[in-house]
Amino acid sequence: GVSASHQGTKLSITVPKQFHGPVTIGYRVMDATEDPDRMVEGKVRLTVRDRPDPPTDVQVAPNPPRGATVTFTAGNDNGAEITSFVLLDTLTNQEYTCPGTSAGCDVNNLQLGERHAFKVAAVNQVGRSDFSRPSPAVMIDVKPGRPDPPTCQPDDGQITCSWDPPTNEGSAIQRYVLNVNNGTQKTVGGNDTT
C-alpha cells in the first residue's frame, strides 16, 4: 500500500509500482511542550499520474470518398485526463491527431485502392501511450464513374463497340461488362476500350 515517512519537515510518500490515482495522507504536528491541546492536524492530497494505457478494440470503416472512420475504446487515463489521440496508418506510417476525448476520429485523403489499418495511442499531460494493436485492414476506394454509352458499328456478322474510359479517381478499373439487349454479356479487361 501507500506509505509515508518524515525527516524533520520533509514528508516522503511511497506508492506501489503501477499505482495511479488520488492519495490522501493525514499528519499531526506537536510542539516541544507535547501538550495535546496544542496539536494540529492536516492532510496532504496528491494525484499519482502516468501516461495513459493504450486504446483497445480499434476498428476502421470506409468513409467515402477518400477517408475512413476509426473508432476505439480508450484505455485508463492513469490519473491525468486524456487530451487527444494519435492515429497511425500502418500502410503509410502517417500520423493523424484527433483532438479531444472522443473515442473516434475521421481521417481523410487516404491512398485509394489500398487496404488501410490503424493503430491508436492516447495522450495526456504525462505523455503518449504505446500504440494499440492494429485494426483489421479495410479497402479504401471509390467506384469509377459511369461510362458514356458505347459507339457500336456492325462488322461482318458481329458488332464492334468502343467507349471512352469513365472518370476514375480510385484504383485501376479491372474490367468492363457489356450487356447486349438479347441478354448476352461480354467482359473485357480494364485497359480495353473496344
PDB file of C-alpha atoms in Angstrom:
ATOM      1  CA  GLY A   1       0.000   0.000   0.000  1.00  0.00           C
ATOM      2  CA  VAL A   2       0.845   3.647   0.249  1.00  0.00           C
ATOM      3  CA  SER A   3       3.366   4.570   2.961  1.00  0.00           C
ATOM      4  CA  ALA A   4       4.648   7.851   4.337  1.00  0.00           C
ATOM      5  CA  SER A   5       7.678   8.827   6.399  1.00  0.00           C
ATOM      6  CA  HIS A   6       9.160  12.118   7.553  1.00  0.00           C
ATOM      7  CA  GLN A   7      12.506  13.555   8.415  1.00  0.00           C
ATOM      8  CA  GLY A   8      12.226  16.963  10.020  1.00  0.00           C
ATOM      9  CA  THR A   9       9.887  18.990   7.800  1.00  0.00           C
ATOM     10  CA  LYS A  10      10.301  16.700   4.786  1.00  0.00           C
ATOM     11  CA  LEU A  11       7.482  14.230   4.051  1.00  0.00           C
ATOM     12  CA  SER A  12       8.200  11.265   1.761  1.00  0.00           C
ATOM     13  CA  ILE A  13       5.311   9.301   0.239  1.00  0.00           C
ATOM     14  CA  THR A  14       5.860   5.945  -1.444  1.00  0.00           C
ATOM     15  CA  VAL A  15       3.248   4.265  -3.650  1.00  0.00           C
ATOM     16  CA  PRO A  16       3.323   0.778  -5.156  1.00  0.00           C
ATOM     17  CA  LYS A  17       4.581   0.355  -8.693  1.00  0.00           C
ATOM     18  CA  GLN A  18       1.772   0.732 -11.276  1.00  0.00           C
ATOM     19  CA  PHE A  19      -0.341   2.752  -8.806  1.00  0.00           C
ATOM     20  CA  HIS A  20      -2.235   5.717 -10.297  1.00  0.00           C
ATOM     21  CA  GLY A  21      -4.845   7.957  -8.774  1.00  0.00           C
ATOM     22  CA  PRO A  22      -5.525  10.121  -5.742  1.00  0.00           C
ATOM     23  CA  VAL A  23      -3.703   9.717  -2.412  1.00  0.00           C
ATOM     24  CA  THR A  24      -4.543  11.433   0.900  1.00  0.00           C
ATOM     25  CA  ILE A  25      -2.081  11.342   3.817  1.00  0.00           C
ATOM     26  CA  GLY A  26      -3.071  12.653   7.260  1.00  0.00           C
ATOM     27  CA  TYR A  27      -0.478  14.091   9.637  1.00  0.00           C
ATOM     28  CA  ARG A  28      -0.239  15.597  13.152  1.00  0.00           C
ATOM     29  CA  VAL A  29       2.223  18.186  14.430  1.00  0.00           C
ATOM     30  CA  MET A  30       3.013  18.793  18.082  1.00  0.00           C
ATOM     31  CA  ASP A  31       5.322  21.398  19.553  1.00  0.00           C
ATOM     32  CA  ALA A  32       8.023  20.818  22.159  1.00  0.00           C
ATOM     33  CA  THR A  33       5.526  21.118  25.020  1.00  0.00           C
ATOM     34  CA  GLU A  34       3.819  17.916  23.862  1.00  0.00           C
ATOM     35  CA  ASP A  35       0.545  19.422  25.067  1.00  0.00           C
ATOM     36  CA  PRO A  36      -2.305  17.620  23.217  1.00  0.00           C
ATOM     37  CA  ASP A  37      -4.304  20.865  23.178  1.00  0.00           C
ATOM     38  CA  ARG A  38      -1.545  22.422  21.035  1.00  0.00           C
ATOM     39  CA  MET A  39      -1.527  19.589  18.444  1.00  0.00           C
ATOM     40  CA  VAL A  40      -2.698  20.398  14.896  1.00  0.00           C
ATOM     41  CA  GLU A  41      -3.744  18.052  12.112  1.00  0.00           C
ATOM     42  CA  GLY A  42      -3.576  18.373   8.361  1.00  0.00           C
ATOM     43  CA  LYS A  43      -3.874  16.425   5.125  1.00  0.00           C
ATOM     44  CA  VAL A  44      -1.682  16.146   2.051  1.00  0.00           C
ATOM     45  CA  ARG A  45      -3.611  15.357  -1.117  1.00  0.00           C
ATOM     46  CA  LEU A  46      -1.862  14.353  -4.315  1.00  0.00           C
ATOM     47  CA  THR A  47      -2.571  12.503  -7.526  1.00  0.00           C
ATOM     48  CA  VAL A  48      -0.110   9.973  -8.903  1.00  0.00           C
ATOM     49  CA  ARG A  49      -0.136  10.247 -12.703  1.00  0.00           C
ATOM     50  CA  ASP A  50       1.327   8.285 -15.579  1.00  0.00           C
ATOM     51  CA  ARG A  51       0.930   8.192 -19.331  1.00  0.00           C
ATOM     52  CA  PRO A  52      -2.318   6.505 -20.385  1.00  0.00           C
ATOM     53  CA  ASP A  53      -2.854   2.875 -21.257  1.00  0.00           C
ATOM     54  CA  PRO A  54      -3.186   2.135 -24.990  1.00  0.00           C
ATOM     55  CA  PRO A  55      -6.670   2.086 -26.530  1.00  0.00           C
ATOM     56  CA  THR A  56      -8.261  -1.258 -27.400  1.00  0.00           C
ATOM     57  CA  ASP A  57     -10.820  -2.606 -29.887  1.00  0.00           C
ATOM     58  CA  VAL A  58      -9.649  -0.414 -32.781  1.00  0.00           C
ATOM     59  CA  GLN A  59     -11.993  -0.607 -35.788  1.00  0.00           C
ATOM     60  CA  VAL A  60     -11.930   1.182 -39.132  1.00  0.00           C
ATOM     61  CA  ALA A  61     -14.716   1.728 -41.668  1.00  0.00           C
ATOM     62  CA  PRO A  62     -14.523   3.372 -45.101  1.00  0.00           C
ATOM     63  CA  ASN A  63     -15.845   6.937 -45.204  1.00  0.00           C
ATOM     64  CA  PRO A  64     -16.083   7.862 -48.918  1.00  0.00           C
ATOM     65  CA  PRO A  65     -14.739   9.338 -50.961  1.00  0.00           C
ATOM     66  CA  ARG A  66     -11.137   9.164 -49.630  1.00  0.00           C
ATOM     67  CA  GLY A  67     -11.484   8.655 -45.911  1.00  0.00           C
ATOM     68  CA  ALA A  68     -12.074   6.310 -43.024  1.00  0.00           C
ATOM     69  CA  THR A  69     -13.678   6.496 -39.597  1.00  0.00           C
ATOM     70  CA  VAL A  70     -11.530   4.969 -36.856  1.00  0.00           C
ATOM     71  CA  THR A  71     -13.225   4.009 -33.570  1.00  0.00           C
ATOM     72  CA  PHE A  72     -11.724   2.543 -30.402  1.00  0.00           C
ATOM     73  CA  THR A  73     -12.119   2.128 -26.663  1.00  0.00           C
ATOM     74  CA  ALA A  74      -9.891   4.477 -24.662  1.00  0.00           C
ATOM     75  CA  GLY A  75      -7.585   2.898 -22.090  1.00  0.00           C
ATOM     76  CA  ASN A  76      -7.216   4.048 -18.464  1.00  0.00           C
ATOM     77  CA  ASP A  77      -6.053   7.676 -18.217  1.00  0.00           C
ATOM     78  CA  ASN A  78      -3.836   6.758 -15.218  1.00  0.00           C
ATOM     79  CA  GLY A  79      -4.609   9.876 -13.211  1.00  0.00           C
ATOM     80  CA  ALA A  80      -4.304  12.528 -15.958  1.00  0.00           C
ATOM     81  CA  GLU A  81      -7.173  13.264 -18.339  1.00  0.00           C
ATOM     82  CA  ILE A  82      -6.654  12.128 -21.934  1.00  0.00           C
ATOM     83  CA  THR A  83      -6.417  15.226 -24.142  1.00  0.00           C
ATOM     84  CA  SER A  84      -6.057  13.693 -27.618  1.00  0.00           C
ATOM     85  CA  PHE A  85      -5.417  10.551 -29.624  1.00  0.00           C
ATOM     86  CA  VAL A  86      -2.821   9.816 -32.309  1.00  0.00           C
ATOM     87  CA  LEU A  87      -3.759   7.508 -35.193  1.00  0.00           C
ATOM     88  CA  LEU A  88      -1.039   5.730 -37.177  1.00  0.00           C
ATOM     89  CA  ASP A  89      -1.845   4.462 -40.692  1.00  0.00           C
ATOM     90  CA  THR A  90       0.161   1.223 -40.833  1.00  0.00           C
ATOM     91  CA  LEU A  91       0.291   1.352 -44.658  1.00  0.00           C
ATOM     92  CA  THR A  92       1.943   4.781 -44.934  1.00  0.00           C
ATOM     93  CA  ASN A  93       3.229   5.385 -41.356  1.00  0.00           C
ATOM     94  CA  GLN A  94       1.380   8.729 -41.474  1.00  0.00           C
ATOM     95  CA  GLU A  95       0.178  10.013 -38.092  1.00  0.00           C
ATOM     96  CA  TYR A  96      -3.099  11.882 -37.583  1.00  0.00           C
ATOM     97  CA  THR A  97      -4.025  13.772 -34.392  1.00  0.00           C
ATOM     98  CA  CYS A  98      -7.579  13.622 -33.065  1.00  0.00           C
ATOM     99  CA  PRO A  99      -8.121  16.416 -30.531  1.00  0.00           C
ATOM    100  CA  GLY A 100     -10.396  15.963 -27.552  1.00  0.00           C
ATOM    101  CA  THR A 101     -11.567  12.889 -25.727  1.00  0.00           C
ATOM    102  CA  SER A 102     -13.912  11.360 -28.313  1.00  0.00           C
ATOM    103  CA  ALA A 103     -13.250   7.654 -28.952  1.00  0.00           C
ATOM    104  CA  GLY A 104     -13.425   8.053 -32.711  1.00  0.00           C
ATOM    105  CA  CYS A 105     -11.964  10.154 -35.490  1.00  0.00           C
ATOM    106  CA  ASP A 106     -12.333  10.723 -39.228  1.00  0.00           C
ATOM    107  CA  VAL A 107      -9.209  10.505 -41.394  1.00  0.00           C
ATOM    108  CA  ASN A 108      -9.196  11.958 -44.915  1.00  0.00           C
ATOM    109  CA  ASN A 109      -7.081  11.938 -48.081  1.00  0.00           C
ATOM    110  CA  LEU A 110      -6.044   8.295 -47.798  1.00  0.00           C
ATOM    111  CA  GLN A 111      -4.413   6.403 -50.657  1.00  0.00           C
ATOM    112  CA  LEU A 112      -7.184   4.840 -52.717  1.00  0.00           C
ATOM    113  CA  GLY A 113      -7.168   1.237 -53.828  1.00  0.00           C
ATOM    114  CA  GLU A 114      -5.182   0.200 -50.751  1.00  0.00           C
ATOM    115  CA  ARG A 115      -6.020  -1.670 -47.570  1.00  0.00           C
ATOM    116  CA  HIS A 116      -5.535   0.595 -44.547  1.00  0.00           C
ATOM    117  CA  ALA A 117      -5.217  -0.447 -40.885  1.00  0.00           C
ATOM    118  CA  PHE A 118      -4.691   1.887 -37.932  1.00  0.00           C
ATOM    119  CA  LYS A 119      -3.034   1.824 -34.518  1.00  0.00           C
ATOM    120  CA  VAL A 120      -4.089   4.346 -31.850  1.00  0.00           C
ATOM    121  CA  ALA A 121      -2.219   5.971 -28.951  1.00  0.00           C
ATOM    122  CA  ALA A 122      -3.706   8.168 -26.198  1.00  0.00           C
ATOM    123  CA  VAL A 123      -2.084  11.404 -24.974  1.00  0.00           C
ATOM    124  CA  ASN A 124      -2.338  13.057 -21.543  1.00  0.00           C
ATOM    125  CA  GLN A 125      -0.246  15.634 -19.620  1.00  0.00           C
ATOM    126  CA  VAL A 126       2.352  12.986 -18.769  1.00  0.00           C
ATOM    127  CA  GLY A 127       2.911  11.677 -22.303  1.00  0.00           C
ATOM    128  CA  ARG A 128       1.757   9.382 -25.064  1.00  0.00           C
ATOM    129  CA  SER A 129       0.764   5.755 -24.527  1.00  0.00           C
ATOM    130  CA  ASP A 130       2.142   2.872 -26.521  1.00  0.00           C
ATOM    131  CA  PHE A 131       0.229   2.240 -29.735  1.00  0.00           C
ATOM    132  CA  SER A 132      -2.652  -0.223 -29.694  1.00  0.00           C
ATOM    133  CA  ARG A 133      -2.756  -3.376 -31.750  1.00  0.00           C
ATOM    134  CA  PRO A 134      -3.680  -2.593 -35.366  1.00  0.00           C
ATOM    135  CA  SER A 135      -7.263  -2.603 -36.548  1.00  0.00           C
ATOM    136  CA  PRO A 136      -8.357  -5.057 -39.225  1.00  0.00           C
ATOM    137  CA  ALA A 137      -7.410  -3.600 -42.622  1.00  0.00           C
ATOM    138  CA  VAL A 138     -10.129  -2.248 -44.909  1.00  0.00           C
ATOM    139  CA  MET A 139     -10.067  -1.264 -48.583  1.00  0.00           C
ATOM    140  CA  ILE A 140     -10.384   2.466 -49.154  1.00  0.00           C
ATOM    141  CA  ASP A 141     -11.580   3.081 -52.708  1.00  0.00           C
ATOM    142  CA  VAL A 142     -14.229   4.796 -54.800  1.00  0.00           C
ATOM    143  CA  LYS A 143     -16.136   3.306 -57.682  1.00  0.00           C
ATOM    144  CA  PRO A 144     -15.455   4.699 -61.132  1.00  0.00           C
ATOM    145  CA  GLY A 145     -17.895   6.987 -62.906  1.00  0.00           C
ATOM    146  CA  ARG A 146     -20.442   5.618 -65.351  1.00  0.00           C
ATOM    147  CA  PRO A 147     -19.052   5.326 -68.891  1.00  0.00           C
ATOM    148  CA  ASP A 148     -20.858   7.129 -71.665  1.00  0.00           C
ATOM    149  CA  PRO A 149     -22.849   4.807 -73.940  1.00  0.00           C
ATOM    150  CA  PRO A 150     -20.576   2.954 -76.356  1.00  0.00           C
ATOM    151  CA  THR A 151     -20.480   3.651 -80.068  1.00  0.00           C
ATOM    152  CA  CYS A 152     -21.225   0.405 -81.928  1.00  0.00           C
ATOM    153  CA  GLN A 153     -20.734  -0.432 -85.618  1.00  0.00           C
ATOM    154  CA  PRO A 154     -21.801  -3.581 -87.495  1.00  0.00           C
ATOM    155  CA  ASP A 155     -18.800  -5.509 -88.787  1.00  0.00           C
ATOM    156  CA  ASP A 156     -19.240  -8.668 -90.935  1.00  0.00           C
ATOM    157  CA  GLY A 157     -21.628 -10.645 -88.715  1.00  0.00           C
ATOM    158  CA  GLN A 158     -20.541  -9.054 -85.442  1.00  0.00           C
ATOM    159  CA  ILE A 159     -20.697  -5.699 -83.724  1.00  0.00           C
ATOM    160  CA  THR A 160     -17.654  -3.699 -82.676  1.00  0.00           C
ATOM    161  CA  CYS A 161     -18.234  -1.266 -79.813  1.00  0.00           C
ATOM    162  CA  SER A 162     -15.884   1.343 -78.384  1.00  0.00           C
ATOM    163  CA  TRP A 163     -16.160   3.797 -75.486  1.00  0.00           C
ATOM    164  CA  ASP A 164     -14.225   6.407 -73.610  1.00  0.00           C
ATOM    165  CA  PRO A 165     -12.990   5.405 -70.154  1.00  0.00           C
ATOM    166  CA  PRO A 166     -15.096   6.921 -67.360  1.00  0.00           C
ATOM    167  CA  THR A 167     -13.824   9.378 -64.769  1.00  0.00           C
ATOM    168  CA  ASN A 168     -11.948   7.343 -62.178  1.00  0.00           C
ATOM    169  CA  GLU A 169     -10.326   8.690 -59.001  1.00  0.00           C
ATOM    170  CA  GLY A 170      -9.948   5.277 -57.381  1.00  0.00           C
ATOM    171  CA  SER A 171      -7.952   2.160 -58.088  1.00  0.00           C
ATOM    172  CA  ALA A 172      -7.458   0.936 -61.663  1.00  0.00           C
ATOM    173  CA  ILE A 173     -10.552  -0.331 -63.467  1.00  0.00           C
ATOM    174  CA  GLN A 174     -10.340  -4.124 -63.554  1.00  0.00           C
ATOM    175  CA  ARG A 175     -12.903  -4.914 -66.256  1.00  0.00           C
ATOM    176  CA  TYR A 176     -15.833  -3.685 -68.317  1.00  0.00           C
ATOM    177  CA  VAL A 177     -19.005  -5.728 -68.773  1.00  0.00           C
ATOM    178  CA  LEU A 178     -21.058  -5.008 -71.912  1.00  0.00           C
ATOM    179  CA  ASN A 179     -24.686  -6.083 -71.824  1.00  0.00           C
ATOM    180  CA  VAL A 180     -26.392  -6.764 -75.159  1.00  0.00           C
ATOM    181  CA  ASN A 181     -30.181  -6.464 -75.481  1.00  0.00           C
ATOM    182  CA  ASN A 182     -30.567 -10.230 -76.002  1.00  0.00           C
ATOM    183  CA  GLY A 183     -29.088 -10.903 -72.546  1.00  0.00           C
ATOM    184  CA  THR A 184     -25.580 -11.673 -73.763  1.00  0.00           C
ATOM    185  CA  GLN A 185     -22.685 -10.270 -71.732  1.00  0.00           C
ATOM    186  CA  LYS A 186     -19.152  -9.615 -72.898  1.00  0.00           C
ATOM    187  CA  THR A 187     -16.368  -8.930 -70.391  1.00  0.00           C
ATOM    188  CA  VAL A 188     -13.140  -7.187 -71.391  1.00  0.00           C
ATOM    189  CA  GLY A 189     -10.127  -6.032 -69.381  1.00  0.00           C
ATOM    190  CA  GLY A 190      -9.993  -2.692 -67.609  1.00  0.00           C
ATOM    191  CA  ASN A 191      -7.453  -1.265 -70.080  1.00  0.00           C
ATOM    192  CA  ASP A 192      -9.578  -2.152 -73.130  1.00  0.00           C
ATOM    193  CA  THR A 193     -11.987   0.343 -74.636  1.00  0.00           C
ATOM    194  CA  THR A 194     -13.288  -1.771 -77.583  1.00  0.00           C
TER     195      THR A 194
END
